[in-house]
mmCIF file of C-alpha atoms and ligand atoms in Angstrom:
data_model
loop_
_atom_site.group_PDB
_atom_site.id
_atom_site.type_symbol
_atom_site.label_atom_id
_atom_site.label_comp_id
_atom_site.label_asym_id
_atom_site.label_seq_id
_atom_site.Cartn_x
_atom_site.Cartn_y
_atom_site.Cartn_z
ATOM 1 C CA ARG A 1 4.551 -7.427 -1.337
ATOM 2 C CA ASP A 2 7.689 -9.241 -0.176
ATOM 3 C CA LYS A 3 5.672 -12.352 0.583
ATOM 4 C CA LEU A 4 4.129 -12.168 -2.842
ATOM 5 C CA ALA A 5 7.498 -11.761 -4.585
ATOM 6 C CA HIS A 6 8.829 -14.729 -2.650
ATOM 7 C CA ALA A 7 5.779 -16.722 -3.701
ATOM 8 C CA LEU A 8 5.946 -15.772 -7.354
ATOM 9 C CA ALA A 9 9.600 -16.783 -7.543
ATOM 10 C CA ALA A 10 8.512 -20.357 -6.875
ATOM 11 C CA PHE A 11 6.338 -20.664 -9.937
ATOM 12 C CA ASP A 12 8.661 -20.836 -12.905
ATOM 13 C CA ASP A 13 11.269 -18.794 -14.720
ATOM 14 C CA ARG A 14 8.635 -17.536 -17.082
ATOM 15 C CA VAL A 15 6.679 -15.961 -14.231
ATOM 16 C CA GLU A 16 9.759 -14.366 -12.710
ATOM 17 C CA GLU A 17 10.535 -12.474 -15.893
ATOM 18 C CA LEU A 18 7.054 -10.991 -16.253
ATOM 19 C CA PRO A 19 5.937 -7.650 -14.804
ATOM 20 C CA VAL A 20 4.265 -8.211 -11.423
ATOM 21 C CA ASP A 21 0.660 -7.911 -12.590
ATOM 22 C CA SER A 22 1.006 -10.425 -15.397
ATOM 23 C CA ALA A 23 3.082 -12.657 -13.135
ATOM 24 C CA ILE A 24 0.213 -12.756 -10.655
ATOM 25 C CA GLU A 25 -2.228 -13.538 -13.427
ATOM 26 C CA VAL A 26 -0.169 -16.500 -14.617
ATOM 27 C CA ALA A 27 0.430 -17.703 -11.066
ATOM 28 C CA VAL A 28 -3.270 -17.525 -10.204
ATOM 29 C CA ALA A 29 -4.230 -19.433 -13.352
ATOM 30 C CA THR A 30 -1.628 -22.068 -12.468
ATOM 31 C CA VAL A 31 -2.981 -22.482 -8.922
ATOM 32 C CA ARG A 32 -6.562 -22.602 -10.200
ATOM 33 C CA GLU A 33 -5.648 -25.440 -12.563
ATOM 34 C CA ALA A 34 -3.738 -27.201 -9.793
ATOM 35 C CA LEU A 35 -6.822 -27.095 -7.558
ATOM 36 C CA THR A 36 -9.033 -28.471 -10.308
ATOM 37 C CA ALA A 37 -6.510 -31.180 -11.134
ATOM 38 C CA GLY A 38 -6.349 -32.249 -7.475
ATOM 39 C CA GLU A 39 -2.657 -31.404 -7.175
ATOM 40 C CA ILE A 40 -3.317 -29.470 -3.945
ATOM 41 C CA MET A 41 -4.414 -31.661 -1.044
ATOM 42 C CA PRO A 42 -4.337 -31.636 2.746
ATOM 43 C CA TRP A 43 -1.574 -33.448 4.579
ATOM 44 C CA PHE A 44 -2.000 -34.115 8.271
ATOM 45 C CA GLN A 45 0.046 -33.473 11.391
ATOM 46 C CA PRO A 46 -0.948 -35.236 14.628
ATOM 47 C CA GLN A 47 -1.635 -33.471 17.937
ATOM 48 C CA ALA A 48 -1.025 -35.426 21.130
ATOM 49 C CA ARG A 49 -2.306 -34.733 24.629
ATOM 50 C CA PHE A 50 0.176 -34.371 27.482
ATOM 51 C CA GLY A 51 -0.542 -36.791 30.287
ATOM 52 C CA SER A 52 -1.977 -39.652 28.259
ATOM 53 C CA GLY A 53 0.328 -39.025 25.315
ATOM 54 C CA LYS A 54 -2.520 -40.022 23.020
ATOM 55 C CA VAL A 55 -2.992 -38.542 19.556
ATOM 56 C CA VAL A 56 -6.361 -36.813 19.751
ATOM 57 C CA GLY A 57 -6.352 -34.562 16.714
ATOM 58 C CA VAL A 58 -4.769 -33.626 13.405
ATOM 59 C CA GLU A 59 -4.148 -30.344 11.637
ATOM 60 C CA ALA A 60 -4.741 -30.314 7.889
ATOM 61 C CA LEU A 61 -1.959 -28.486 6.034
ATOM 62 C CA ALA A 62 -2.190 -27.729 2.325
ATOM 63 C CA ARG A 63 0.423 -29.362 0.094
ATOM 64 C CA TRP A 64 0.871 -28.829 -3.621
ATOM 65 C CA ARG A 65 2.501 -31.630 -5.521
ATOM 66 C CA ARG A 66 3.280 -30.561 -9.080
ATOM 67 C CA PRO A 67 3.062 -33.082 -11.940
ATOM 68 C CA ASP A 68 6.879 -33.283 -12.066
ATOM 69 C CA GLY A 69 6.858 -34.406 -8.412
ATOM 70 C CA THR A 70 8.167 -31.191 -6.848
ATOM 71 C CA MET A 71 6.401 -29.979 -3.709
ATOM 72 C CA VAL A 72 5.369 -26.346 -3.301
ATOM 73 C CA GLN A 73 5.111 -25.117 0.299
ATOM 74 C CA PRO A 74 1.983 -23.218 1.378
ATOM 75 C CA SER A 75 4.037 -20.090 2.092
ATOM 76 C CA ARG A 76 4.669 -19.925 -1.656
ATOM 77 C CA PHE A 77 1.152 -20.293 -2.981
ATOM 78 C CA ILE A 78 -1.165 -19.039 -0.225
ATOM 79 C CA PRO A 79 -0.129 -15.375 -0.672
ATOM 80 C CA VAL A 80 -1.021 -15.661 -4.369
ATOM 81 C CA VAL A 81 -4.308 -17.345 -3.627
ATOM 82 C CA GLU A 82 -5.242 -14.807 -0.941
ATOM 83 C CA ARG A 83 -4.668 -11.872 -3.215
ATOM 84 C CA GLU A 84 -6.904 -12.993 -6.005
ATOM 85 C CA GLY A 85 -10.050 -14.191 -4.282
ATOM 86 C CA LEU A 86 -9.162 -17.825 -4.869
ATOM 87 C CA VAL A 87 -8.702 -18.514 -1.200
ATOM 88 C CA ASP A 88 -12.313 -19.520 -0.548
ATOM 89 C CA THR A 89 -11.983 -22.163 -3.236
ATOM 90 C CA LEU A 90 -8.827 -23.411 -1.511
ATOM 91 C CA THR A 91 -10.433 -23.433 1.953
ATOM 92 C CA ASP A 92 -13.520 -25.295 0.723
ATOM 93 C CA HIS A 93 -11.343 -27.793 -1.136
ATOM 94 C CA ILE A 94 -9.048 -28.498 1.835
ATOM 95 C CA LEU A 95 -12.020 -28.684 4.247
ATOM 96 C CA THR A 96 -13.861 -31.136 1.980
ATOM 97 C CA HIS A 97 -10.929 -33.494 1.529
ATOM 98 C CA ALA A 98 -9.800 -33.254 5.147
ATOM 99 C CA CYS A 99 -13.322 -34.184 6.310
ATOM 100 C CA ARG A 100 -13.356 -37.103 3.866
ATOM 101 C CA TRP A 101 -10.177 -38.408 5.519
ATOM 102 C CA LYS A 102 -11.532 -37.831 9.001
ATOM 103 C CA HIS A 103 -14.637 -39.834 8.117
ATOM 104 C CA ASP A 104 -12.396 -42.647 6.876
ATOM 105 C CA TRP A 105 -10.424 -42.710 10.148
ATOM 106 C CA ASP A 106 -13.666 -42.631 12.140
ATOM 107 C CA ASP A 107 -14.779 -45.733 10.217
ATOM 108 C CA GLN A 108 -11.552 -47.444 11.260
ATOM 109 C CA GLY A 109 -12.202 -46.552 14.911
ATOM 110 C CA LEU A 110 -9.605 -43.769 15.009
ATOM 111 C CA HIS A 111 -11.492 -40.718 16.299
ATOM 112 C CA LEU A 112 -9.563 -37.503 15.831
ATOM 113 C CA ASN A 113 -10.517 -33.868 16.012
ATOM 114 C CA LEU A 114 -9.767 -32.082 12.775
ATOM 115 C CA SER A 115 -8.189 -28.627 12.614
ATOM 116 C CA VAL A 116 -8.312 -26.631 9.386
ATOM 117 C CA ASN A 117 -6.701 -23.261 8.665
ATOM 118 C CA VAL A 118 -9.061 -20.621 7.324
ATOM 119 C CA SER A 119 -8.138 -17.381 5.660
ATOM 120 C CA PRO A 120 -8.736 -13.895 7.106
ATOM 121 C CA SER A 121 -11.332 -13.345 4.370
ATOM 122 C CA THR A 122 -13.643 -15.701 6.276
ATOM 123 C CA LEU A 123 -14.155 -12.896 8.789
ATOM 124 C CA THR A 124 -15.925 -10.685 6.270
ATOM 125 C CA ASP A 125 -17.797 -13.488 4.524
ATOM 126 C CA ALA A 126 -21.355 -13.583 5.862
ATOM 127 C CA GLY A 127 -22.029 -16.881 4.083
ATOM 128 C CA ALA A 128 -18.981 -18.701 5.450
ATOM 129 C CA ALA A 129 -20.631 -20.318 8.468
ATOM 130 C CA ASP A 130 -23.443 -21.901 6.464
ATOM 131 C CA ARG A 131 -21.027 -22.991 3.738
ATOM 132 C CA TYR A 132 -18.563 -24.652 6.123
ATOM 133 C CA GLN A 133 -21.415 -26.406 7.917
ATOM 134 C CA LYS A 134 -22.733 -27.796 4.611
ATOM 135 C CA ILE A 135 -19.295 -28.974 3.514
ATOM 136 C CA VAL A 136 -18.537 -30.705 6.803
ATOM 137 C CA GLU A 137 -21.928 -32.387 7.114
ATOM 138 C CA SER A 138 -21.884 -33.482 3.462
ATOM 139 C CA GLN A 139 -18.844 -35.596 4.402
ATOM 140 C CA GLY A 140 -20.609 -37.098 7.405
ATOM 141 C CA VAL A 141 -18.630 -35.062 9.928
ATOM 142 C CA ASP A 142 -20.028 -33.138 12.920
ATOM 143 C CA PRO A 143 -18.923 -29.457 13.146
ATOM 144 C CA GLY A 144 -18.262 -30.126 16.847
ATOM 145 C CA GLU A 145 -15.270 -32.234 15.802
ATOM 146 C CA VAL A 146 -13.806 -29.542 13.568
ATOM 147 C CA VAL A 147 -11.629 -26.665 14.765
ATOM 148 C CA LEU A 148 -11.129 -23.664 12.488
ATOM 149 C CA GLU A 149 -7.781 -21.929 12.923
ATOM 150 C CA LEU A 150 -7.337 -18.205 12.361
ATOM 151 C CA THR A 151 -4.061 -16.413 12.899
ATOM 152 C CA GLU A 152 -3.999 -13.941 15.732
ATOM 153 C CA SER A 153 -3.058 -11.093 13.404
ATOM 154 C CA SER A 154 -5.943 -11.740 10.999
ATOM 155 C CA VAL A 155 -8.558 -11.765 13.733
ATOM 156 C CA MET A 156 -7.380 -8.643 15.444
ATOM 157 C CA SER A 157 -7.119 -6.562 12.301
ATOM 158 C CA ASP A 158 -10.873 -6.839 11.854
ATOM 159 C CA ALA A 159 -12.248 -7.776 15.236
ATOM 160 C CA ALA A 160 -15.592 -6.008 14.981
ATOM 161 C CA SER A 161 -16.842 -7.393 11.683
ATOM 162 C CA GLY A 162 -15.240 -10.744 12.362
ATOM 163 C CA LEU A 163 -17.087 -11.190 15.607
ATOM 164 C CA SER A 164 -20.476 -11.952 14.059
ATOM 165 C CA VAL A 165 -19.038 -14.539 11.658
ATOM 166 C CA LEU A 166 -17.100 -16.186 14.474
ATOM 167 C CA ALA A 167 -20.149 -16.198 16.738
ATOM 168 C CA ARG A 168 -22.158 -17.879 13.998
ATOM 169 C CA LEU A 169 -19.481 -20.548 13.534
ATOM 170 C CA ARG A 170 -19.476 -21.230 17.274
ATOM 171 C CA LEU A 171 -23.267 -21.575 17.297
ATOM 172 C CA LYS A 172 -22.933 -24.295 14.663
ATOM 173 C CA GLY A 173 -20.538 -26.086 16.957
ATOM 174 C CA PHE A 174 -17.187 -25.406 15.266
ATOM 175 C CA GLY A 175 -14.213 -24.936 17.548
ATOM 176 C CA LEU A 176 -12.240 -21.724 16.979
ATOM 177 C CA SER A 177 -8.502 -21.566 17.441
ATOM 178 C CA ILE A 178 -6.118 -18.588 17.570
ATOM 179 C CA ASP A 179 -3.121 -19.662 15.509
ATOM 180 C CA ASP A 180 0.421 -18.303 16.004
ATOM 181 C CA PHE A 181 -0.567 -16.830 19.362
ATOM 182 C CA GLY A 182 1.927 -14.311 20.640
ATOM 183 C CA THR A 183 2.923 -13.004 17.205
ATOM 184 C CA GLY A 184 -0.099 -10.731 16.608
ATOM 185 C CA TYR A 185 -1.257 -7.657 18.420
ATOM 186 C CA SER A 186 -4.402 -8.694 20.210
ATOM 187 C CA SER A 187 -5.541 -6.790 23.234
ATOM 188 C CA LEU A 188 -6.843 -8.730 26.191
ATOM 189 C CA ALA A 189 -10.182 -6.963 25.712
ATOM 190 C CA GLN A 190 -10.482 -8.313 22.167
ATOM 191 C CA LEU A 191 -9.397 -11.772 23.211
ATOM 192 C CA SER A 192 -12.030 -12.010 25.892
ATOM 193 C CA GLN A 193 -14.801 -10.897 23.488
ATOM 194 C CA ILE A 194 -14.137 -13.405 20.743
ATOM 195 C CA PRO A 195 -15.634 -16.857 21.357
ATOM 196 C CA PHE A 196 -12.402 -18.824 20.911
ATOM 197 C CA THR A 197 -12.110 -22.379 22.173
ATOM 198 C CA GLU A 198 -8.364 -22.898 21.661
ATOM 199 C CA LEU A 199 -5.069 -21.091 21.572
ATOM 200 C CA LYS A 200 -1.976 -22.270 19.683
ATOM 201 C CA ILE A 201 1.327 -21.100 21.094
ATOM 202 C CA ASP A 202 3.557 -20.106 18.204
ATOM 203 C CA GLN A 203 6.534 -22.343 17.527
ATOM 204 C CA GLY A 204 8.858 -19.363 17.879
ATOM 205 C CA PHE A 205 8.274 -19.410 21.655
ATOM 206 C CA VAL A 206 8.746 -23.164 21.959
ATOM 207 C CA ALA A 207 12.067 -23.335 20.108
ATOM 208 C CA GLY A 208 14.848 -22.674 22.580
ATOM 209 C CA ALA A 209 12.475 -22.027 25.504
ATOM 210 C CA ARG A 210 14.412 -24.361 27.801
ATOM 211 C CA ASP A 211 17.385 -22.006 27.864
ATOM 212 C CA GLN A 212 15.509 -18.734 27.425
ATOM 213 C CA PRO A 213 13.547 -17.597 30.481
ATOM 214 C CA ARG A 214 11.834 -14.845 28.496
ATOM 215 C CA LYS A 215 10.341 -17.325 26.050
ATOM 216 C CA ARG A 216 9.307 -19.518 28.961
ATOM 217 C CA ALA A 217 7.625 -16.524 30.567
ATOM 218 C CA VAL A 218 5.550 -15.931 27.420
ATOM 219 C CA ILE A 219 4.501 -19.592 27.365
ATOM 220 C CA GLU A 220 3.596 -19.516 31.068
ATOM 221 C CA ALA A 221 1.557 -16.334 30.607
ATOM 222 C CA SER A 222 -0.261 -17.833 27.587
ATOM 223 C CA LEU A 223 -1.082 -20.986 29.559
ATOM 224 C CA ASP A 224 -2.332 -18.889 32.438
ATOM 225 C CA LEU A 225 -4.565 -16.829 30.193
ATOM 226 C CA ALA A 226 -5.876 -19.963 28.470
ATOM 227 C CA ARG A 227 -6.762 -21.551 31.812
ATOM 228 C CA LYS A 228 -8.628 -18.448 32.896
ATOM 229 C CA LEU A 229 -10.519 -18.142 29.607
ATOM 230 C CA GLU A 230 -11.064 -21.935 29.590
ATOM 231 C CA LEU A 231 -9.320 -22.486 26.262
ATOM 232 C CA GLU A 232 -7.568 -25.601 25.032
ATOM 233 C CA VAL A 233 -3.862 -25.007 24.386
ATOM 234 C CA VAL A 234 -1.728 -26.537 21.661
ATOM 235 C CA ALA A 235 2.015 -25.887 21.627
ATOM 236 C CA GLU A 236 3.284 -25.769 18.049
ATOM 237 C CA GLY A 237 6.709 -26.824 16.818
ATOM 238 C CA VAL A 238 7.522 -29.326 19.571
ATOM 239 C CA GLU A 239 10.668 -30.957 18.212
ATOM 240 C CA THR A 240 12.489 -32.504 21.180
ATOM 241 C CA LEU A 241 11.804 -34.619 24.242
ATOM 242 C CA ASP A 242 13.192 -31.786 26.357
ATOM 243 C CA GLU A 243 10.549 -29.460 24.983
ATOM 244 C CA TRP A 244 7.847 -32.081 25.551
ATOM 245 C CA GLN A 245 8.902 -32.484 29.178
ATOM 246 C CA MET A 246 9.107 -28.760 29.836
ATOM 247 C CA LEU A 247 5.597 -28.208 28.417
ATOM 248 C CA ALA A 248 4.214 -31.195 30.312
ATOM 249 C CA GLU A 249 5.559 -29.715 33.555
ATOM 250 C CA MET A 250 3.905 -26.407 32.700
ATOM 251 C CA ASP A 251 0.628 -28.281 32.342
ATOM 252 C CA CYS A 252 0.155 -27.493 28.644
ATOM 253 C CA GLY A 253 -2.748 -29.309 26.948
ATOM 254 C CA MET A 254 -1.479 -30.658 23.644
ATOM 255 C CA ALA A 255 1.642 -30.790 21.502
ATOM 256 C CA GLN A 256 2.100 -30.683 17.767
ATOM 257 C CA GLY A 257 5.468 -30.914 16.031
ATOM 258 C CA TYR A 258 8.223 -32.989 14.473
ATOM 259 C CA LEU A 259 8.762 -34.906 17.745
ATOM 260 C CA ILE A 260 5.461 -36.649 17.067
ATOM 261 C CA SER A 261 5.543 -36.393 13.289
ATOM 262 C CA ALA A 262 5.963 -34.007 10.390
ATOM 263 C CA PRO A 263 2.780 -33.548 8.339
ATOM 264 C CA VAL A 264 2.085 -36.748 6.379
ATOM 265 C CA ILE A 265 -0.152 -37.721 3.504
ATOM 266 C CA GLY A 266 -3.562 -39.128 4.537
ATOM 267 C CA THR A 267 -2.632 -42.745 3.785
ATOM 268 C CA GLU A 268 0.288 -42.610 6.232
ATOM 269 C CA LEU A 269 -1.511 -41.154 9.235
ATOM 270 C CA THR A 270 -2.753 -44.350 10.882
ATOM 271 C CA GLY A 271 0.775 -45.795 10.744
ATOM 272 C CA VAL A 272 2.235 -42.672 12.336
ATOM 273 C CA VAL A 273 -0.385 -42.721 15.095
ATOM 274 C CA SER A 274 0.192 -46.367 15.958
ATOM 275 C CA ARG A 275 3.991 -45.989 16.044
ATOM 276 C CA TRP A 276 4.034 -42.882 18.291
ATOM 277 C CA ARG A 277 5.082 -43.379 21.900
ATOM 278 C CA SER A 278 5.102 -40.399 24.216
ATOM 279 C CA PRO A 279 7.463 -40.265 27.212
ATOM 280 C CA GLU A 280 4.485 -41.199 29.437
ATOM 281 C CA MET A 281 3.506 -44.293 27.461
HETATM 282 P P1 C2E B 1 0.432 -22.980 10.735
HETATM 283 O O1 C2E B 1 -1.034 -23.194 10.610
HETATM 284 O O2 C2E B 1 0.917 -22.252 11.934
HETATM 285 O O3 C2E B 1 1.086 -24.406 10.586
HETATM 286 C C1 C2E B 1 2.233 -24.813 11.269
HETATM 287 C C2 C2E B 1 3.441 -24.878 10.347
HETATM 288 O O4 C2E B 1 4.545 -25.346 11.105
HETATM 289 C C3 C2E B 1 3.271 -25.861 9.200
HETATM 290 O O5 C2E B 1 3.984 -25.331 8.086
HETATM 291 C C4 C2E B 1 3.981 -27.108 9.734
HETATM 292 O O6 C2E B 1 4.427 -27.978 8.725
HETATM 293 C C5 C2E B 1 5.129 -26.477 10.482
HETATM 294 N N1 C2E B 1 5.638 -27.349 11.556
HETATM 295 C C6 C2E B 1 4.992 -28.351 12.164
HETATM 296 N N2 C2E B 1 5.745 -28.916 13.133
HETATM 297 C C7 C2E B 1 6.901 -28.253 13.164
HETATM 298 C C8 C2E B 1 8.106 -28.366 13.967
HETATM 299 O O7 C2E B 1 8.238 -29.212 14.869
HETATM 300 N N3 C2E B 1 9.091 -27.483 13.711
HETATM 301 C C9 C2E B 1 8.985 -26.517 12.738
HETATM 302 N N4 C2E B 1 10.004 -25.697 12.557
HETATM 303 N N5 C2E B 1 7.876 -26.392 11.955
HETATM 304 C C10 C2E B 1 6.839 -27.241 12.160
HETATM 305 P P2 C2E B 1 3.380 -25.358 6.626
HETATM 306 O O8 C2E B 1 2.656 -26.631 6.381
HETATM 307 O O9 C2E B 1 4.478 -24.948 5.713
HETATM 308 O O10 C2E B 1 2.284 -24.212 6.670
HETATM 309 C C11 C2E B 1 2.634 -22.865 6.860
HETATM 310 C C12 C2E B 1 1.434 -22.006 7.082
HETATM 311 O O11 C2E B 1 0.611 -21.947 5.896
HETATM 312 C C13 C2E B 1 0.492 -22.552 8.167
HETATM 313 O O12 C2E B 1 0.965 -22.171 9.427
HETATM 314 C C14 C2E B 1 -0.807 -21.868 7.795
HETATM 315 O O13 C2E B 1 -0.873 -20.564 8.318
HETATM 316 C C15 C2E B 1 -0.725 -21.784 6.281
HETATM 317 N N6 C2E B 1 -1.557 -22.859 5.703
HETATM 318 C C16 C2E B 1 -1.277 -24.176 5.545
HETATM 319 N N7 C2E B 1 -2.309 -24.836 4.997
HETATM 320 C C17 C2E B 1 -3.295 -23.919 4.815
HETATM 321 C C18 C2E B 1 -4.633 -23.963 4.280
HETATM 322 O O14 C2E B 1 -5.154 -25.012 3.888
HETATM 323 N N8 C2E B 1 -5.340 -22.791 4.249
HETATM 324 C C19 C2E B 1 -4.798 -21.599 4.716
HETATM 325 N N9 C2E B 1 -5.573 -20.494 4.635
HETATM 326 N N10 C2E B 1 -3.571 -21.518 5.209
HETATM 327 C C20 C2E B 1 -2.819 -22.661 5.269
HETATM 328 MG MG1 MG B 2 6.646 -24.969 5.625
HETATM 329 MG MG1 MG B 3 -2.535 -23.672 11.749
HETATM 330 MG MG1 MG B 4 0.944 -21.638 13.675
#
């Protein structure tokens, strides 16, 4: 409810003055139109591998640019979209356009894995695996080069029913990533049952970890678990060279964060990738 109120406040003054139910209705109609008009598109944030320093992947992040040029952050429209069954439309739309960009980069010889965030509703959607496969392949992309990210809290709230959908996605070759790891309530039993391929350490543990042994301990434990379960690891929110070096010493797999680049529009990605120099390069 708080998230929703926060989101609705971003729409316009008219929405704020309405009773909640009508406010949601107006907000949903606005987002629906924005999707149709192509105002909501993926931006991309690079992921670089420790060791080589090379950019090997990108995460697609939804961005809404309104006709007046203002940008609406996903935290302000995703809660609205999730509430009203519009989220599948958003996921399909972002996946389609992100794959189109990936195909473009492939053509230019820049081969990057693509990560896309999917909503918790995917876990109860028996048709999701077939649909995502169709979307990805229709853009000339192999599911084996696409990683679907689910937050730890969404997976664990519905582990049993989610398992069959996730297993089906894995069979089609999609990678599966646990987003915001460390902020949910997964049990080790659940974690070992779900066919994940990647774990993303939440940015909250990375920020300030150099001076906070307790945060470092959580990162170390996550890396240890990932090694034992043979998962890739991405550290989120890497902002400084100090953080890069600390994570490199801990033998973390990949980094994503402002140190490399903030999310950028598709046209800017190749420039960002060619300008990036890691400490090892
Ligand atoms: P997330 O998937 O965990 O994405 C990481 C967020 O951290 C992004 O925020 C990104 O811009 C931000 N970030 C990246 N590097 C840094 C850094 O160095 N420092 C800090 N402080 N932040 C950094 P963003 O783009 O606002 O997205 C917020 C959340 O919205 C995402 O969290 C994701 O859960 C959700 N989201 C974004 N796009 C989509 C989408 O297409 N579909 C769905 N279902 N959810 C999405
Ligand atoms: Mg943000
Ligand atoms: Mg994510
Ligand atoms: Mg995250």
